[in-house]
Short mmCIF file of C-alpha atoms in Angstrom, two decimals:
data_model
loop_
_atom_site.label_atom_id
_atom_site.label_comp_id
_atom_site.label_asym_id
_atom_site.label_seq_id
_atom_site.Cartn_x
_atom_site.Cartn_y
_atom_site.Cartn_z
CA UNK A 22 141.30 37.27 -69.74
CA UNK A 23 143.26 40.90 -69.77
CA UNK A 24 139.60 42.70 -69.05
CA UNK A 25 139.62 40.35 -65.86
CA UNK A 26 143.22 41.43 -65.11
CA UNK A 27 142.50 44.62 -65.62
CA UNK A 28 139.28 45.40 -63.40
CA UNK A 29 141.69 43.72 -60.50
CA UNK A 30 143.99 46.09 -61.09
CA UNK A 31 141.89 48.60 -59.93
CA UNK A 32 140.19 47.15 -57.74
CA UNK A 33 141.60 49.88 -55.45
CA UNK A 34 141.16 53.29 -57.36
CA UNK A 35 143.57 55.13 -55.57
CA UNK A 36 146.67 52.62 -56.47
CA UNK A 37 145.21 52.03 -59.98
CA UNK A 38 146.03 56.59 -59.88
CA UNK A 39 149.38 55.56 -58.53
CA UNK A 40 150.65 52.36 -60.62
CA UNK A 41 147.95 52.48 -64.38
CA UNK A 42 148.50 54.87 -67.08
CA UNK A 43 145.93 55.21 -69.99
CA UNK A 44 148.43 55.59 -73.35
CA UNK A 45 146.66 56.29 -76.33
CA UNK A 46 147.76 54.06 -79.18
CA UNK A 47 148.37 56.09 -82.77
CA UNK A 48 149.36 53.88 -86.64
CA UNK A 49 152.52 54.52 -86.97
CA UNK A 50 153.96 56.06 -83.31
CA UNK A 51 155.65 55.17 -81.26
CA UNK A 52 153.95 54.54 -78.20
CA UNK A 53 156.61 52.94 -75.27
CA UNK A 54 160.30 52.00 -75.56
CA UNK A 55 162.35 50.38 -72.32
CA UNK A 56 165.84 51.20 -72.42
CA UNK A 57 167.00 48.75 -68.86
CA UNK A 58 169.83 51.51 -67.66
CA UNK A 59 167.17 54.24 -68.19
CA UNK A 60 163.53 52.27 -67.22
CA UNK A 61 161.49 51.10 -64.81
CA UNK A 62 160.42 47.56 -66.05
CA UNK A 63 156.16 48.20 -67.21
CA UNK A 64 154.03 45.44 -68.36
CA UNK A 65 152.19 46.87 -72.06
CA UNK A 66 148.55 45.60 -72.29
CA UNK A 67 146.74 45.77 -75.27
CA UNK A 68 143.24 47.12 -74.80
CA UNK A 69 142.31 47.33 -78.33
CA UNK A 70 144.11 48.56 -82.01
CA UNK A 71 146.94 46.64 -83.64
CA UNK A 72 150.87 46.74 -82.04
CA UNK A 73 154.81 46.01 -83.28
CA UNK A 74 157.68 45.53 -80.79
CA UNK A 75 160.99 45.77 -81.93
CA UNK A 76 164.58 45.27 -80.22
CA UNK A 77 167.35 47.88 -80.40
CA UNK A 78 170.24 45.39 -81.22
CA UNK A 79 173.65 45.72 -82.68
CA UNK A 80 172.64 48.99 -84.52
CA UNK A 81 169.30 48.86 -85.49
CA UNK A 82 165.67 48.35 -84.76
CA UNK A 83 164.84 45.13 -86.02
CA UNK A 84 161.30 42.97 -85.49
CA UNK A 85 160.24 41.16 -82.85
CA UNK A 86 156.50 40.30 -82.23
CA UNK A 87 153.52 42.08 -82.82
CA UNK A 88 149.73 42.31 -80.30
CA UNK A 89 146.54 42.60 -80.38
CA UNK A 90 143.93 43.04 -77.93
CA UNK A 91 144.12 41.01 -74.72
CA UNK A 92 148.17 41.02 -75.61
CA UNK A 93 150.14 41.50 -72.70
CA UNK A 94 154.18 42.73 -73.17
CA UNK A 95 156.62 42.71 -70.98
CA UNK A 96 157.12 39.53 -69.51
CA UNK A 97 160.82 40.65 -69.36
CA UNK A 98 159.72 42.45 -66.12
CA UNK A 99 159.59 38.51 -64.40
CA UNK A 100 163.38 37.61 -64.65
CA UNK A 101 165.06 39.86 -61.73
CA UNK A 102 167.77 39.89 -63.44
CA UNK A 103 168.86 39.44 -66.92
CA UNK A 104 172.72 39.56 -67.10
CA UNK A 105 173.17 36.93 -70.12
CA UNK A 106 170.86 39.14 -72.58
CA UNK A 107 171.51 43.21 -70.96
CA UNK A 108 172.33 44.31 -74.33
CA UNK A 109 168.96 43.72 -75.68
CA UNK A 110 167.36 45.14 -73.59
CA UNK A 111 165.88 48.03 -75.30
CA UNK A 112 163.40 47.81 -76.90
CA UNK A 113 160.06 49.94 -78.29
CA UNK A 114 155.49 49.49 -79.47
CA UNK A 115 155.31 51.36 -82.20
CA UNK A 116 151.04 50.77 -83.66
CA UNK A 117 149.98 49.48 -85.95
CA UNK A 118 146.47 50.51 -85.82
CA UNK A 119 145.11 53.77 -83.70
CA UNK A 120 144.27 52.28 -80.23
CA UNK A 121 144.94 52.24 -76.63
CA UNK A 122 147.15 49.96 -74.22
CA UNK A 123 146.99 50.59 -69.97
CA UNK A 124 151.15 50.75 -68.87
CA UNK A 125 151.55 49.25 -64.80
CA UNK A 126 154.30 49.90 -63.35
CA UNK A 127 156.12 45.70 -63.80
CA UNK A 128 155.90 45.41 -59.33
CA UNK A 129 152.40 45.93 -59.17
CA UNK A 130 151.35 43.76 -61.67
CA UNK A 131 153.31 40.53 -60.44
CA UNK A 132 152.48 41.02 -56.68
CA UNK A 133 148.49 40.93 -58.44
CA UNK A 134 149.11 37.69 -60.14
CA UNK A 135 150.84 35.82 -57.53
CA UNK A 136 147.54 37.11 -55.17
CA UNK A 137 145.77 35.57 -57.94
CA UNK A 138 147.25 31.90 -58.90
CA UNK A 139 144.37 31.24 -61.88
CA UNK A 140 145.47 34.03 -63.34
CA UNK A 141 149.20 33.48 -63.53
CA UNK A 142 148.01 30.37 -65.44
CA UNK A 143 145.78 32.02 -67.99
CA UNK A 144 149.53 33.89 -68.59
CA UNK A 145 152.18 31.52 -67.72
CA UNK A 146 149.63 29.49 -70.79
CA UNK A 147 149.55 32.87 -73.37
CA UNK A 148 153.92 33.62 -73.27
CA UNK A 149 154.60 29.41 -74.05
CA UNK A 150 152.11 28.92 -76.76
CA UNK A 151 153.68 32.70 -77.70
CA UNK A 152 157.27 31.04 -77.64
CA UNK A 153 155.64 27.56 -78.92
CA UNK A 154 154.76 30.05 -82.37
CA UNK A 155 158.51 32.03 -82.40
CA UNK A 156 160.10 27.94 -82.20
CA UNK A 157 157.97 26.98 -85.37
CA UNK A 158 158.95 30.04 -87.21
CA UNK A 159 162.26 29.62 -86.15
CA UNK A 160 162.32 26.51 -87.02
CA UNK A 161 160.81 26.79 -90.81
CA UNK A 162 163.18 29.41 -91.94
CA UNK A 163 164.70 26.22 -95.11
CA UNK A 164 161.36 25.93 -96.47
CA UNK A 165 159.78 26.66 -99.45
CA UNK A 166 158.91 30.12 -99.44
CA UNK A 167 154.86 29.78 -100.27
CA UNK A 168 155.58 27.12 -96.16
CA UNK A 169 157.46 30.07 -94.44
CA UNK A 170 154.83 32.99 -95.26
CA UNK A 171 151.57 30.77 -94.72
CA UNK A 172 153.66 30.21 -91.64
CA UNK A 173 154.06 34.09 -90.71
CA UNK A 174 151.05 35.07 -91.33
CA UNK A 175 149.03 32.31 -89.32
CA UNK A 176 151.97 33.36 -87.03
CA UNK A 177 151.20 37.80 -87.19
CA UNK A 178 147.17 36.21 -86.48
CA UNK A 179 147.85 34.72 -83.47
CA UNK A 180 149.52 37.16 -82.59
CA UNK A 181 146.97 39.88 -83.20
CA UNK A 182 144.62 37.40 -81.82
CA UNK A 183 142.76 38.88 -84.92
CA UNK A 184 139.24 38.54 -85.18
CA UNK A 185 137.47 36.05 -88.21
CA UNK A 186 134.63 36.17 -89.06
CA UNK A 187 133.33 33.12 -92.23
CA UNK A 188 136.86 31.60 -92.57
CA UNK A 189 137.79 36.00 -94.12
CA UNK A 190 140.20 38.36 -92.19
CA UNK A 191 141.55 41.61 -93.57
CA UNK A 192 144.88 42.95 -92.04
CA UNK A 193 145.08 46.75 -90.99
CA UNK A 194 147.13 48.59 -94.08
CA UNK A 195 149.99 48.63 -91.83
CA UNK A 196 150.90 45.24 -92.86
CA UNK A 197 152.53 46.00 -95.82
CA UNK A 198 154.65 43.58 -97.82
CA UNK A 199 157.66 44.55 -96.67
CA UNK A 200 157.31 44.56 -93.06
CA UNK A 201 155.28 40.91 -93.47
CA UNK A 202 159.66 40.71 -95.60
CA UNK A 203 160.40 41.19 -92.11
CA UNK A 204 158.74 39.26 -90.10
CA UNK A 205 159.46 36.14 -92.00
CA UNK A 206 162.91 36.88 -92.69
CA UNK A 207 162.38 36.97 -96.40
CA UNK A 208 163.12 39.89 -99.20
CA UNK A 209 160.59 41.35 -99.91
CA UNK A 210 160.89 40.47 -103.44
CA UNK A 211 160.85 37.79 -103.53
CA UNK A 212 156.72 37.93 -102.02
CA UNK A 213 155.97 39.24 -104.99
CA UNK A 214 155.45 35.68 -107.06
CA UNK A 215 154.27 33.72 -103.90
CA UNK A 216 150.87 36.24 -103.71
CA UNK A 217 150.49 37.09 -107.77
CA UNK A 218 149.44 32.84 -107.17
CA UNK A 219 147.62 32.67 -104.06
CA UNK A 220 145.39 35.51 -105.93
CA UNK A 221 145.18 34.45 -109.00
CA UNK A 222 143.97 31.16 -106.75
CA UNK A 223 140.90 34.09 -105.11
CA UNK A 224 143.10 32.91 -101.53
CA UNK A 225 143.33 35.97 -101.41
CA UNK A 226 143.60 40.43 -102.17
CA UNK A 227 146.90 42.40 -101.22
CA UNK A 228 145.56 46.23 -103.16
CA UNK A 229 145.15 48.76 -99.94
CA UNK A 230 145.83 45.67 -97.62
CA UNK A 231 145.96 41.97 -97.08
CA UNK A 232 142.90 40.04 -96.89
CA UNK A 233 142.48 35.96 -96.18
CA UNK A 234 139.70 35.04 -97.87
CA UNK A 235 140.06 31.05 -96.11
CA UNK A 236 141.71 30.35 -93.77
CA UNK A 237 141.35 26.98 -94.05
CA UNK A 238 142.72 26.68 -97.41
CA UNK A 239 145.39 29.39 -96.28
CA UNK A 240 146.31 26.48 -93.17
CA UNK A 241 146.85 23.73 -95.82
CA UNK A 242 149.97 25.18 -96.78
CA UNK A 243 151.72 25.32 -93.43
CA UNK A 244 151.73 23.06 -90.30
CA UNK A 245 150.80 26.04 -87.58
CA UNK A 246 146.68 25.99 -86.72
CA UNK A 247 144.76 29.50 -86.70
CA UNK A 248 143.06 29.90 -83.32
CA UNK A 249 141.49 32.95 -81.20
CA UNK A 250 143.14 32.15 -78.11
CA UNK A 251 145.18 35.13 -77.74
CA UNK A 252 148.99 34.48 -78.53
#
């Protein structure tokens, strides 16, 4: 989907030079930062690699979400005025692996979507799915830790559009136990027992990085399902 949208945005080379910028993504490096009172709205399209988004809230950077290839960041650009969440309109994008992002002037991006309703529909569906998954994770915050962890791992796979081969998924090293714990809002130490049980059962390995050997088996721990569709 995103490849088609990028082709659409670059149909007129002179306008593309003016409104599109390619950004290199490096692991553990900031790629982009947006502050509502300072910056012009941008829409970021992830071409390659994986990134995380953090929101500035009450004096700290809080993990918000993950994006992989075909992910779109900055959809708040569709809302012209956000007075009730103005203080939350400060976020940054950090690379979790090497890759590339295309930064697009928000108005230029939106004008093209309004002119091509089928693309608008696809993006609306992706945003809605991401919202539904976020709501699901929020509802799971009081269930057993093993279920919360399984939900979080599958959600991260969906959000990053992870490729799965033969039921096996391999995370980049940046997905540490601390990062996963932050995403599901649990203490990293509490996850060790669950990970140990899963390793002994042959479900995962977590040496230098997380590997899930059997997605179907992991799905039995939660109601959330893995989808190859981008969230």
